[in-house]
Short mmCIF file of C-alpha atoms in Angstrom, two decimals:
data_model
loop_
_atom_site.label_atom_id
_atom_site.label_comp_id
_atom_site.label_asym_id
_atom_site.label_seq_id
_atom_site.Cartn_x
_atom_site.Cartn_y
_atom_site.Cartn_z
CA MET A 1 321.57 -103.77 -1.58
CA SER A 2 320.79 -100.98 -4.00
CA GLN A 3 323.58 -99.84 -6.34
CA TYR A 4 322.93 -96.60 -4.37
CA HIS A 5 323.55 -98.17 -1.07
CA THR A 6 326.84 -100.23 -2.90
CA ASP A 7 328.31 -97.34 -4.49
CA ILE A 8 328.14 -95.11 -1.08
CA GLU A 9 329.64 -97.95 0.94
CA ALA A 10 332.49 -98.13 -1.76
CA ILE A 11 333.35 -94.73 -1.90
CA ALA A 12 333.42 -94.42 1.72
CA ASN A 13 336.24 -97.57 1.76
CA LEU A 14 337.89 -95.06 -0.82
CA LYS A 15 337.42 -92.23 1.51
CA ASP A 16 339.49 -94.17 4.43
CA LYS A 17 341.81 -95.07 2.06
CA GLU A 18 342.63 -91.36 0.69
CA GLY A 19 342.83 -90.12 3.95
CA SER A 20 342.35 -86.74 4.87
CA ALA A 21 343.41 -85.80 1.50
CA TRP A 22 339.45 -86.28 1.70
CA ASN A 23 337.75 -85.25 4.03
CA SER A 24 335.56 -83.21 2.55
CA ILE A 25 334.36 -85.78 0.17
CA ASN A 26 330.71 -87.19 0.89
CA PRO A 27 330.18 -90.61 -0.56
CA GLU A 28 326.77 -90.08 -0.61
CA SER A 29 327.00 -87.34 -2.77
CA ALA A 30 329.34 -88.72 -4.64
CA ALA A 31 327.33 -91.86 -4.97
CA ARG A 32 323.95 -89.77 -6.07
CA MET A 33 326.04 -88.18 -8.93
CA ARG A 34 327.03 -91.72 -9.94
CA ALA A 35 323.59 -92.56 -10.02
CA GLN A 36 322.38 -89.78 -12.07
CA ASN A 37 325.23 -90.92 -14.46
CA ARG A 38 324.06 -94.37 -15.06
CA PHE A 39 325.58 -94.69 -18.56
CA LYS A 40 328.85 -93.46 -18.87
CA THR A 41 329.37 -94.00 -22.71
CA GLY A 42 327.58 -93.85 -26.12
CA LEU A 43 328.49 -97.75 -26.14
CA ASP A 44 327.47 -98.05 -22.64
CA VAL A 45 323.91 -97.30 -23.57
CA ALA A 46 324.28 -98.90 -27.12
CA ARG A 47 324.86 -102.20 -25.36
CA TYR A 48 321.97 -101.80 -22.95
CA THR A 49 319.72 -100.50 -25.43
CA ALA A 50 320.33 -103.36 -27.94
CA LYS A 51 319.60 -106.11 -25.32
CA ILE A 52 316.39 -104.09 -24.66
CA MET A 53 315.65 -104.26 -28.65
CA ARG A 54 316.12 -108.08 -29.05
CA HIS A 55 313.89 -108.33 -25.35
CA ASP A 56 311.39 -107.29 -27.52
CA MET A 57 311.59 -108.72 -30.45
CA ALA A 58 311.41 -112.30 -29.09
CA ALA A 59 308.78 -110.84 -27.17
CA TYR A 60 306.27 -109.73 -30.36
CA ASP A 61 307.33 -113.17 -31.92
CA VAL A 62 305.78 -114.75 -29.40
CA ASP A 63 302.63 -112.32 -28.92
CA PRO A 64 301.86 -109.84 -31.99
CA SER A 65 299.92 -107.40 -29.80
CA LYS A 66 303.66 -106.27 -27.68
CA TYR A 67 304.19 -104.78 -31.04
CA THR A 68 306.90 -100.92 -30.29
CA GLN A 69 306.35 -97.85 -31.16
CA SER A 70 308.49 -94.55 -31.86
CA LEU A 71 308.17 -90.71 -32.31
CA GLY A 72 310.92 -89.06 -34.89
CA CYS A 73 312.70 -86.62 -32.82
CA TRP A 74 315.03 -83.99 -34.76
CA HIS A 75 316.66 -82.20 -31.41
CA GLY A 76 317.74 -83.22 -27.93
CA PHE A 77 314.95 -81.77 -26.46
CA ILE A 78 312.34 -83.41 -28.22
CA GLY A 79 313.52 -86.61 -27.72
CA GLN A 80 313.69 -85.95 -24.06
CA GLN A 81 310.23 -84.17 -23.44
CA LYS A 82 308.44 -86.78 -24.96
CA MET A 83 310.16 -90.02 -22.62
CA ILE A 84 309.39 -87.47 -19.84
CA SER A 85 305.75 -87.47 -21.01
CA ILE A 86 305.66 -91.43 -21.49
CA LYS A 87 306.83 -91.50 -18.41
CA LYS A 88 304.18 -89.59 -16.93
CA HIS A 89 301.50 -90.89 -18.17
CA PHE A 90 302.20 -94.02 -18.59
CA ASN A 91 305.03 -95.02 -15.61
CA SER A 92 307.15 -97.05 -18.10
CA THR A 93 308.60 -96.56 -21.10
CA ASP A 94 308.58 -100.42 -22.27
CA ARG A 95 308.32 -100.76 -25.87
CA CYS A 96 308.73 -96.80 -26.68
CA TYR A 97 312.05 -96.08 -28.85
CA LEU A 98 313.16 -93.06 -30.91
CA TYR A 99 313.55 -92.69 -34.42
CA LEU A 100 316.24 -90.48 -35.79
CA SER A 101 315.05 -89.30 -39.18
CA GLY A 102 317.08 -88.82 -41.90
CA TRP A 103 314.71 -86.60 -43.05
CA MET A 104 314.39 -83.84 -40.34
CA ILE A 105 318.26 -83.63 -39.86
CA ALA A 106 318.08 -82.78 -44.00
CA ALA A 107 315.36 -80.15 -43.18
CA LEU A 108 316.64 -78.87 -39.68
CA ARG A 109 320.03 -79.42 -38.63
CA SER A 110 322.23 -79.14 -42.10
CA GLU A 111 324.61 -75.81 -42.00
CA PHE A 112 323.59 -75.55 -45.48
CA GLY A 113 319.59 -74.65 -44.05
CA PRO A 114 316.89 -76.31 -45.21
CA LEU A 115 317.48 -79.07 -47.72
CA PRO A 116 314.83 -82.53 -49.29
CA ASP A 117 315.94 -85.38 -48.20
CA GLN A 118 318.92 -86.56 -50.70
CA SER A 119 321.61 -86.73 -48.76
CA MET A 120 322.99 -83.51 -49.05
CA HIS A 121 323.44 -82.97 -45.17
CA GLU A 122 326.70 -83.47 -43.43
CA LYS A 123 326.84 -86.90 -42.49
CA THR A 124 328.21 -86.39 -39.46
CA THR A 125 325.30 -84.21 -38.36
CA VAL A 126 323.73 -88.22 -37.98
CA SER A 127 326.09 -89.37 -34.59
CA ALA A 128 325.98 -85.92 -33.36
CA LEU A 129 322.04 -85.52 -32.89
CA ILE A 130 322.29 -89.51 -31.59
CA LYS A 131 325.21 -87.84 -29.34
CA GLU A 132 322.41 -84.91 -28.97
CA LEU A 133 319.46 -86.99 -27.90
CA TYR A 134 321.09 -89.13 -25.50
CA THR A 135 322.47 -86.35 -23.68
CA PHE A 136 318.86 -85.01 -23.10
CA LEU A 137 317.72 -88.20 -21.81
CA ARG A 138 320.47 -88.62 -19.62
CA GLN A 139 319.82 -85.37 -18.17
CA ALA A 140 316.23 -86.39 -17.65
CA ASP A 141 317.59 -89.18 -15.79
CA ALA A 142 319.83 -86.95 -13.59
CA ARG A 143 317.00 -84.05 -13.06
CA GLU A 144 314.49 -86.60 -11.89
CA LEU A 145 316.65 -88.42 -9.48
CA GLY A 146 317.96 -85.12 -8.28
CA GLY A 147 314.85 -84.28 -7.63
CA LEU A 148 314.36 -87.41 -5.85
CA PHE A 149 317.21 -86.86 -3.83
CA ARG A 150 316.19 -83.48 -2.23
CA GLN A 151 312.83 -85.18 -1.23
CA LEU A 152 314.78 -87.83 0.22
CA ASP A 153 316.58 -85.49 2.66
CA GLY A 154 313.17 -84.06 3.82
CA ALA A 155 311.77 -86.68 4.35
CA ASP A 156 311.57 -89.60 7.31
CA GLY A 157 309.23 -92.91 8.42
CA VAL A 158 308.02 -94.44 5.74
CA ALA A 159 307.83 -91.72 3.63
CA LYS A 160 311.35 -91.32 3.73
CA GLN A 161 311.65 -95.76 2.24
CA ALA A 162 308.61 -94.88 -0.35
CA ILE A 163 311.36 -92.35 -1.77
CA GLN A 164 314.02 -94.76 -1.54
CA ASP A 165 312.45 -97.01 -3.53
CA LYS A 166 311.76 -94.66 -6.29
CA ILE A 167 315.56 -94.29 -6.03
CA ASP A 168 316.29 -97.48 -6.13
CA ASN A 169 314.19 -98.66 -8.84
CA HIS A 170 314.30 -95.89 -11.41
CA ILE A 171 312.72 -95.82 -14.66
CA THR A 172 315.91 -94.52 -17.30
CA HIS A 173 314.47 -92.49 -19.89
CA VAL A 174 317.07 -94.10 -21.87
CA VAL A 175 315.47 -96.34 -24.61
CA PRO A 176 316.78 -97.61 -27.66
CA ILE A 177 317.09 -94.92 -31.64
CA ILE A 178 316.31 -96.28 -34.75
CA ALA A 179 318.76 -94.38 -36.60
CA ASP A 180 318.76 -93.50 -39.93
CA ILE A 181 322.55 -93.96 -42.29
CA ASP A 182 320.09 -92.98 -45.26
CA ALA A 183 322.11 -95.27 -47.85
CA GLY A 184 325.55 -94.97 -45.94
CA PHE A 185 326.77 -91.41 -47.38
CA GLY A 186 329.06 -93.61 -49.84
CA ASN A 187 330.17 -96.76 -50.64
CA ALA A 188 330.78 -100.06 -48.01
CA GLU A 189 333.83 -98.53 -46.29
CA ALA A 190 332.24 -95.08 -46.24
CA THR A 191 328.96 -96.87 -43.77
CA TYR A 192 331.52 -98.44 -42.12
CA LEU A 193 332.87 -94.97 -40.59
CA LEU A 194 329.33 -93.25 -40.26
CA ALA A 195 328.13 -96.31 -38.47
CA LYS A 196 331.00 -96.98 -36.04
CA GLN A 197 330.24 -93.23 -35.05
CA MET A 198 326.15 -93.74 -34.79
CA ILE A 199 326.99 -96.50 -32.58
CA GLU A 200 330.19 -95.07 -30.52
CA ALA A 201 327.34 -91.89 -30.03
CA GLY A 202 324.87 -94.63 -28.55
CA ALA A 203 323.25 -96.02 -31.73
CA CYS A 204 321.99 -99.99 -31.42
CA CYS A 205 319.79 -99.68 -34.11
CA ILE A 206 320.65 -98.66 -37.58
CA GLN A 207 318.12 -98.58 -40.51
CA ILE A 208 320.10 -98.43 -44.22
CA GLU A 209 318.00 -98.50 -47.54
CA ASN A 210 319.09 -99.84 -50.79
CA GLN A 211 318.71 -96.58 -53.14
CA VAL A 212 321.58 -95.73 -54.82
CA SER A 213 324.01 -93.48 -52.39
CA ASP A 214 324.64 -90.37 -54.85
CA GLU A 215 321.22 -90.62 -56.47
CA LYS A 216 319.12 -91.29 -52.90
CA GLN A 217 315.50 -89.82 -52.78
CA CYS A 218 312.98 -89.34 -50.03
CA GLY A 219 311.03 -92.96 -49.62
CA HIS A 220 307.73 -90.83 -50.73
CA GLN A 221 309.27 -88.92 -53.46
CA ASP A 222 309.76 -90.05 -57.54
CA GLY A 223 312.99 -90.67 -58.71
CA LYS A 224 314.56 -93.16 -56.63
CA VAL A 225 317.15 -95.49 -58.09
CA THR A 226 318.09 -99.12 -56.52
CA VAL A 227 321.36 -100.95 -55.97
CA PRO A 228 321.77 -104.51 -56.87
CA HIS A 229 321.46 -106.66 -54.14
CA GLU A 230 325.47 -107.26 -53.42
CA ASP A 231 326.04 -103.69 -53.62
CA PHE A 232 323.26 -102.96 -51.06
CA LEU A 233 324.76 -106.70 -49.01
CA ALA A 234 328.19 -105.16 -48.70
CA LYS A 235 326.81 -102.45 -46.57
CA ILE A 236 324.70 -105.19 -44.17
CA ARG A 237 328.10 -106.63 -43.68
CA ALA A 238 329.62 -103.15 -42.95
CA ILE A 239 327.66 -102.20 -40.44
CA ARG A 240 327.47 -105.50 -38.76
CA TYR A 241 330.99 -106.00 -38.65
CA ALA A 242 331.03 -101.88 -36.87
CA PHE A 243 329.08 -103.25 -34.56
CA LEU A 244 330.91 -106.23 -33.60
CA GLU A 245 334.50 -104.28 -33.30
CA LEU A 246 332.41 -102.44 -30.94
CA GLY A 247 331.67 -104.86 -28.73
CA VAL A 248 327.76 -104.46 -29.30
CA ASP A 249 326.81 -107.82 -30.37
CA ASP A 250 323.26 -107.53 -30.09
CA GLY A 251 323.10 -104.33 -32.36
CA VAL A 252 320.12 -104.80 -34.98
CA ILE A 253 320.13 -103.97 -38.42
CA VAL A 254 317.04 -102.39 -40.15
CA ALA A 255 317.06 -103.28 -44.07
CA ARG A 256 314.63 -101.19 -45.99
CA THR A 257 313.90 -101.19 -49.77
CA ASP A 258 312.55 -98.55 -51.82
CA SER A 259 312.00 -101.42 -54.58
CA LEU A 260 308.41 -100.79 -54.59
CA GLY A 261 308.17 -97.08 -55.57
CA ALA A 262 311.87 -97.15 -57.40
CA GLY A 263 311.46 -98.25 -61.00
CA LEU A 264 314.86 -97.49 -62.00
CA THR A 265 318.49 -99.29 -61.49
CA LYS A 266 321.93 -97.38 -62.32
CA GLN A 267 324.36 -100.69 -62.67
CA ILE A 268 322.91 -103.74 -64.32
CA ALA A 269 323.88 -106.50 -61.72
CA PHE A 270 326.89 -109.11 -62.04
CA THR A 271 325.56 -112.12 -62.56
CA ARG A 272 327.90 -115.63 -63.18
CA GLU A 273 325.31 -118.08 -64.08
CA PRO A 274 321.47 -118.41 -64.64
CA GLY A 275 319.37 -117.98 -61.33
CA ASP A 276 321.96 -116.44 -58.66
CA LEU A 277 321.51 -113.34 -57.34
CA GLY A 278 322.29 -110.79 -59.58
CA ASP A 279 320.86 -112.76 -62.57
CA LEU A 280 317.42 -112.20 -60.86
CA TYR A 281 317.97 -108.66 -60.36
CA ASN A 282 318.40 -108.40 -63.75
CA SER A 283 315.32 -110.33 -64.63
CA PHE A 284 313.17 -107.57 -63.78
CA LEU A 285 314.21 -105.30 -66.43
CA ASP A 286 312.25 -103.60 -68.78
CA ALA A 287 313.88 -105.19 -71.57
CA GLU A 288 313.32 -106.41 -75.17
CA GLU A 289 314.69 -109.16 -77.03
CA ILE A 290 317.19 -107.80 -80.25
CA SER A 291 319.27 -109.62 -83.43
CA THR A 292 322.75 -108.35 -83.72
CA ASP A 293 321.63 -106.61 -86.62
CA ALA A 294 319.01 -104.11 -85.25
CA MET A 295 321.28 -102.86 -82.46
CA LYS A 296 322.40 -99.33 -82.31
CA ASN A 297 325.11 -97.63 -81.02
CA GLY A 298 326.33 -97.18 -77.72
CA ASP A 299 323.77 -100.55 -76.71
CA VAL A 300 324.54 -102.19 -73.77
CA LEU A 301 323.31 -105.88 -74.14
CA ILE A 302 322.44 -108.99 -72.13
CA ASN A 303 322.63 -112.65 -72.46
CA ARG A 304 319.55 -114.21 -70.50
CA GLY A 305 318.46 -117.74 -71.10
CA GLY A 306 320.60 -117.73 -74.58
CA LYS A 307 318.37 -114.73 -76.01
CA LEU A 308 319.85 -110.85 -75.92
CA LEU A 309 318.34 -108.36 -74.62
CA ARG A 310 318.39 -104.93 -74.79
CA PRO A 311 317.27 -103.49 -71.49
CA LYS A 312 315.64 -99.88 -71.68
CA ARG A 313 317.91 -97.20 -70.94
CA LEU A 314 317.28 -93.57 -69.92
CA PRO A 315 319.00 -90.21 -71.02
CA SER A 316 319.98 -90.10 -67.48
CA ASN A 317 322.24 -93.43 -68.18
CA LEU A 318 319.56 -95.05 -65.70
CA PHE A 319 317.83 -98.39 -66.60
CA GLN A 320 314.34 -99.04 -66.31
CA PHE A 321 312.41 -101.64 -64.51
CA ARG A 322 309.40 -103.39 -66.04
CA GLU A 323 306.26 -101.79 -64.84
CA GLY A 324 304.24 -103.92 -61.97
CA THR A 325 307.33 -105.52 -60.57
CA GLY A 326 307.55 -103.44 -57.26
CA GLU A 327 306.18 -105.69 -54.83
CA ALA A 328 307.74 -108.83 -56.48
CA ARG A 329 311.43 -106.89 -55.92
CA CYS A 330 310.57 -106.17 -52.92
CA VAL A 331 310.09 -109.38 -51.94
CA LEU A 332 313.29 -110.38 -52.91
CA ASP A 333 314.80 -107.67 -51.19
CA SER A 334 313.32 -108.34 -47.63
CA ILE A 335 314.36 -112.34 -48.18
CA THR A 336 317.56 -111.45 -49.24
CA ALA A 337 318.86 -109.13 -46.68
CA LEU A 338 317.46 -111.46 -44.02
CA GLN A 339 319.43 -114.29 -45.25
CA ASN A 340 322.91 -112.11 -45.23
CA GLY A 341 322.52 -110.64 -41.48
CA ALA A 342 319.53 -107.52 -41.67
CA ASP A 343 317.55 -108.25 -38.49
CA LEU A 344 314.29 -105.98 -39.33
CA LEU A 345 312.99 -105.01 -42.68
CA TRP A 346 311.43 -101.51 -43.66
CA ILE A 347 309.14 -101.75 -46.78
CA GLU A 348 308.08 -98.24 -47.69
CA THR A 349 304.56 -97.95 -49.13
CA GLU A 350 302.49 -95.13 -51.37
CA LYS A 351 299.58 -96.02 -48.89
CA PRO A 352 299.16 -97.30 -45.39
CA ASN A 353 297.41 -100.58 -46.31
CA ILE A 354 297.58 -103.55 -44.27
CA ALA A 355 296.18 -106.21 -47.25
CA GLN A 356 298.94 -104.49 -49.24
CA ILE A 357 301.43 -104.85 -46.52
CA ASN A 358 300.31 -108.17 -45.48
CA GLY A 359 300.25 -109.83 -48.92
CA MET A 360 304.50 -109.33 -49.34
CA VAL A 361 304.88 -110.22 -45.54
CA GLN A 362 303.66 -113.46 -46.14
CA GLU A 363 305.36 -114.60 -49.63
CA ILE A 364 308.82 -113.55 -47.42
CA ARG A 365 307.38 -115.35 -44.57
CA LYS A 366 307.11 -118.92 -46.99
CA ILE A 367 311.14 -117.96 -46.54
CA VAL A 368 311.46 -116.26 -43.40
CA PRO A 369 308.71 -117.33 -41.00
CA ASN A 370 309.83 -115.19 -38.31
CA ALA A 371 310.35 -112.08 -40.83
CA LYS A 372 309.55 -108.61 -38.49
CA LEU A 373 308.91 -105.50 -40.10
CA ILE A 374 309.26 -101.61 -39.35
CA TYR A 375 306.23 -99.64 -40.84
CA ASN A 376 306.90 -96.05 -41.09
CA ASN A 377 303.18 -94.10 -40.58
CA SER A 378 304.52 -91.45 -42.59
CA PRO A 379 303.04 -88.13 -42.66
CA SER A 380 303.48 -88.47 -45.83
CA PHE A 381 300.22 -90.10 -46.38
CA ASN A 382 296.93 -88.56 -46.34
CA TRP A 383 295.54 -91.03 -43.92
CA THR A 384 291.79 -89.14 -43.20
CA LEU A 385 291.47 -89.78 -47.17
CA ALA A 386 293.07 -93.02 -47.82
CA PHE A 387 290.93 -94.89 -45.31
CA ARG A 388 288.32 -93.02 -46.21
CA GLN A 389 288.18 -94.29 -49.74
CA GLN A 390 289.20 -98.04 -48.31
CA ILE A 391 285.58 -98.01 -46.48
CA PHE A 392 284.40 -96.57 -49.52
CA ASP A 393 285.58 -98.92 -51.70
CA THR A 394 284.46 -101.88 -49.15
CA MET A 395 281.12 -100.66 -48.68
CA LYS A 396 280.76 -100.34 -52.54
CA ALA A 397 281.90 -103.88 -52.72
CA GLU A 398 279.46 -104.98 -50.14
CA GLY A 399 276.94 -103.86 -52.43
CA LYS A 400 276.04 -100.62 -50.09
CA ASP A 401 274.52 -97.07 -51.09
CA VAL A 402 277.53 -94.87 -51.16
CA SER A 403 275.89 -92.65 -53.75
CA ALA A 404 275.79 -89.54 -50.90
CA PHE A 405 279.59 -89.72 -51.33
CA ASP A 406 282.39 -88.35 -53.89
CA ARG A 407 285.40 -91.01 -53.23
CA ALA A 408 287.54 -88.06 -54.69
CA ALA A 409 286.31 -85.32 -52.37
CA LEU A 410 286.59 -87.84 -49.25
CA MET A 411 288.53 -84.92 -47.09
CA SER A 412 285.71 -82.50 -47.19
CA VAL A 413 284.77 -81.72 -43.80
CA GLU A 414 280.96 -82.37 -44.90
CA TYR A 415 281.48 -85.98 -44.44
CA ASP A 416 282.84 -86.12 -40.62
CA GLY A 417 279.74 -87.12 -39.20
CA SER A 418 279.22 -89.77 -41.61
CA GLU A 419 279.29 -93.54 -40.60
CA LEU A 420 281.81 -93.68 -43.19
CA ALA A 421 283.84 -91.10 -41.36
CA GLN A 422 283.67 -93.12 -37.93
CA VAL A 423 284.52 -96.35 -39.17
CA ALA A 424 287.30 -94.61 -41.08
CA ASP A 425 288.71 -93.08 -37.89
CA GLU A 426 288.54 -96.58 -35.94
CA LYS A 427 290.48 -98.38 -39.02
CA ILE A 428 292.80 -95.30 -37.96
CA ARG A 429 293.12 -95.58 -34.40
CA THR A 430 293.34 -99.53 -34.14
CA PHE A 431 295.90 -99.52 -37.33
CA GLN A 432 298.84 -100.38 -35.51
CA ALA A 433 297.24 -103.07 -33.61
CA ASP A 434 296.09 -103.95 -36.73
CA SER A 435 298.84 -104.59 -39.17
CA ALA A 436 301.16 -105.42 -35.80
CA ARG A 437 298.74 -108.44 -35.67
CA GLU A 438 297.76 -109.15 -39.38
CA ALA A 439 300.79 -107.99 -41.39
CA GLY A 440 303.93 -108.81 -39.37
CA ILE A 441 304.59 -105.10 -38.33
CA PHE A 442 307.12 -105.32 -35.02
CA HIS A 443 307.87 -101.16 -34.69
CA HIS A 444 305.43 -98.72 -35.77
CA LEU A 445 307.16 -95.50 -36.37
CA ILE A 446 306.00 -91.69 -37.06
CA THR A 447 308.85 -90.57 -39.02
CA LEU A 448 308.12 -86.90 -39.14
CA PRO A 449 305.36 -85.54 -35.83
CA THR A 450 307.44 -82.98 -34.20
CA TYR A 451 308.61 -81.11 -37.43
CA HIS A 452 304.45 -80.51 -38.07
CA THR A 453 303.59 -80.44 -34.25
CA ALA A 454 306.35 -77.94 -33.69
CA ALA A 455 304.85 -75.64 -37.10
CA LEU A 456 301.26 -76.26 -36.19
CA SER A 457 301.84 -75.17 -32.33
CA THR A 458 303.99 -72.03 -33.29
CA ASP A 459 300.84 -70.98 -35.62
CA ASN A 460 298.35 -71.08 -33.19
CA LEU A 461 300.97 -68.82 -30.48
CA ALA A 462 301.51 -66.49 -33.15
CA LYS A 463 298.11 -66.12 -34.62
CA GLU A 464 297.06 -65.29 -31.23
CA TYR A 465 300.28 -63.71 -29.78
CA PHE A 466 300.52 -61.37 -32.64
CA GLY A 467 296.27 -60.70 -32.93
CA GLU A 468 293.57 -59.79 -30.17
CA GLN A 469 294.29 -62.13 -27.68
CA GLY A 470 297.76 -60.57 -27.02
CA MET A 471 299.49 -62.15 -24.16
CA LEU A 472 296.32 -64.11 -23.04
CA GLY A 473 297.03 -66.11 -26.10
CA TYR A 474 300.44 -67.44 -24.43
CA VAL A 475 298.62 -67.41 -21.19
CA ALA A 476 295.71 -69.42 -22.16
CA GLY A 477 297.12 -71.46 -25.40
CA VAL A 478 300.56 -72.54 -23.24
CA GLN A 479 301.05 -71.74 -19.79
CA ARG A 480 298.49 -72.52 -18.70
CA LYS A 481 297.50 -75.24 -20.04
CA GLU A 482 301.26 -76.65 -19.42
CA ILE A 483 300.75 -76.30 -15.58
CA ARG A 484 297.14 -77.75 -15.39
CA GLN A 485 298.65 -81.08 -17.87
CA GLY A 486 301.45 -80.99 -15.76
CA ILE A 487 304.51 -80.14 -18.24
CA ALA A 488 307.59 -80.19 -16.22
CA CYS A 489 309.33 -77.68 -19.11
CA VAL A 490 306.60 -74.94 -17.58
CA LYS A 491 309.61 -74.78 -14.74
CA HIS A 492 312.06 -74.41 -17.01
CA GLN A 493 315.13 -73.41 -15.33
CA ASN A 494 314.72 -76.62 -13.46
CA MET A 495 314.40 -78.31 -17.49
CA ALA A 496 317.59 -76.75 -18.01
CA GLY A 497 319.29 -78.08 -15.05
CA SER A 498 319.32 -74.94 -12.54
CA ASP A 499 318.57 -77.29 -9.60
CA LEU A 500 320.98 -79.95 -10.66
CA GLY A 501 323.40 -76.94 -10.50
CA ASP A 502 322.79 -76.31 -7.31
CA ASP A 503 323.13 -79.27 -5.93
CA HIS A 504 326.28 -79.66 -6.88
CA LYS A 505 327.02 -76.44 -5.74
CA GLY A 506 326.24 -77.61 -2.27
CA TYR A 507 328.63 -80.62 -2.60
CA PHE A 508 331.78 -78.95 -3.75
CA SER A 509 331.35 -75.41 -2.00
CA GLY A 510 328.81 -76.53 1.21
CA GLU A 511 327.47 -73.64 3.31
CA ALA A 512 329.24 -71.13 0.96
CA ALA A 513 327.66 -72.12 -2.21
CA LEU A 514 325.83 -69.35 -3.87
CA LYS A 515 322.76 -70.84 -5.31
CA ALA A 516 320.07 -70.00 -8.19
CA SER A 517 316.85 -71.59 -6.35
CA GLY A 518 316.28 -68.95 -3.45
CA LYS A 519 313.32 -67.55 -2.04
CA ASP A 520 313.84 -64.70 -5.54
CA ASN A 521 313.51 -67.37 -8.13
CA THR A 522 310.20 -66.68 -9.64
CA MET A 523 310.12 -70.57 -10.60
CA ASN A 524 308.98 -70.71 -7.29
CA GLN A 525 305.55 -69.43 -8.67
CA PHE A 526 304.74 -72.62 -9.96
#
């Protein structure tokens, strides 16, 4: 017996127990409402989606072609439409997640207005967006099931059974969210408190970075400042405790290192003995050996291997790492995080280069063989130029004639039809599969895609609608495409819950219900 029919039977028994006071309650209607609200709380969502991620991680370990993907979403409607589209095109949500980007929250969701990605936005906005995303995904379930229930009522025979099978085997729109907690918005206790809110809202996976919380910068900007490992590990432990306290034992932690592009640290790490973690962190400092008589006012000195060293200290009171140590620091950061409770890694790179990523992953896997990465397929990269230059360099190294190309100007449209551009595009197309196979990338995400698509589509509409095309700019550029592509929200009243409300009115008031879906509803044109 399906859960749907089990619920009908259970509610019918409860109705009999309650007697005449419940005469107007229809067990099937109540069971439908229950089916449409499968996840009662955010913790239900977090526990369900954590198991999905753990299953997918194990599947990837066996077969790297089973990598996962997500797109960053800055509003519940955007996340909802993404999952509706995925279900429509692929009849599955397998290995498809959502990403919650701190950058987009700062830029689009702060009461201060648009902000840079520097943790200046209200931290509670993070958990609020998680809750909003899952509210919209659960509504997508309710809307889809509502349509199936209405079809069920109008069908019979084989057709009715086919619809019932769809109901019994309904694929939920609820999928894992990888949620960005930036650098924790404070100390370890602050990280723990915010992590709890995020988990209670439904997050099964929290991503945290090793930057200084009050100096945090976007991973693709300059001026990044990292913290000693022990400071970062305390925050990883804080998140794990939050998961365990709330009973989300499968919760996933992503440890992000920004060391590749971060040349600064705010602190010299505490160390007890040579070779410990603090000593290793300090070994990357840009320092010069000095004698005591060469000391200057306010100098900070460290003793390393019996030598007196003066780390390079900037007017900002920050200390500088030696140039060229970024990859080694990334490897140490990653190994340390995995050995102390993190589940996945995020290495922020300056360009999408599989060889570079693979080089670091192989070093990490010497110590942690099953190390896996989440990778930012960032819009901050100029993908076209980066890959065309990679192909140019490969062709040149192979002795091929590249005299027809200007390496610095390869973005130009004049090269679009060239063999070089075609090879580069193919490398972009297969980047996710190639890097999943060759560089240990379990999850591919694009942080800010819907920020850019909203801007692009709005630009196109504004150009046409306010120009010579007038209303045709909307009709031909938007509505006609929606109808022909089967975009669900062309029926925007239905998407906003009008039909769901009508169903409930029928449950509550019977024939007396005043419904919105009558013959004069203009949505009937669609």
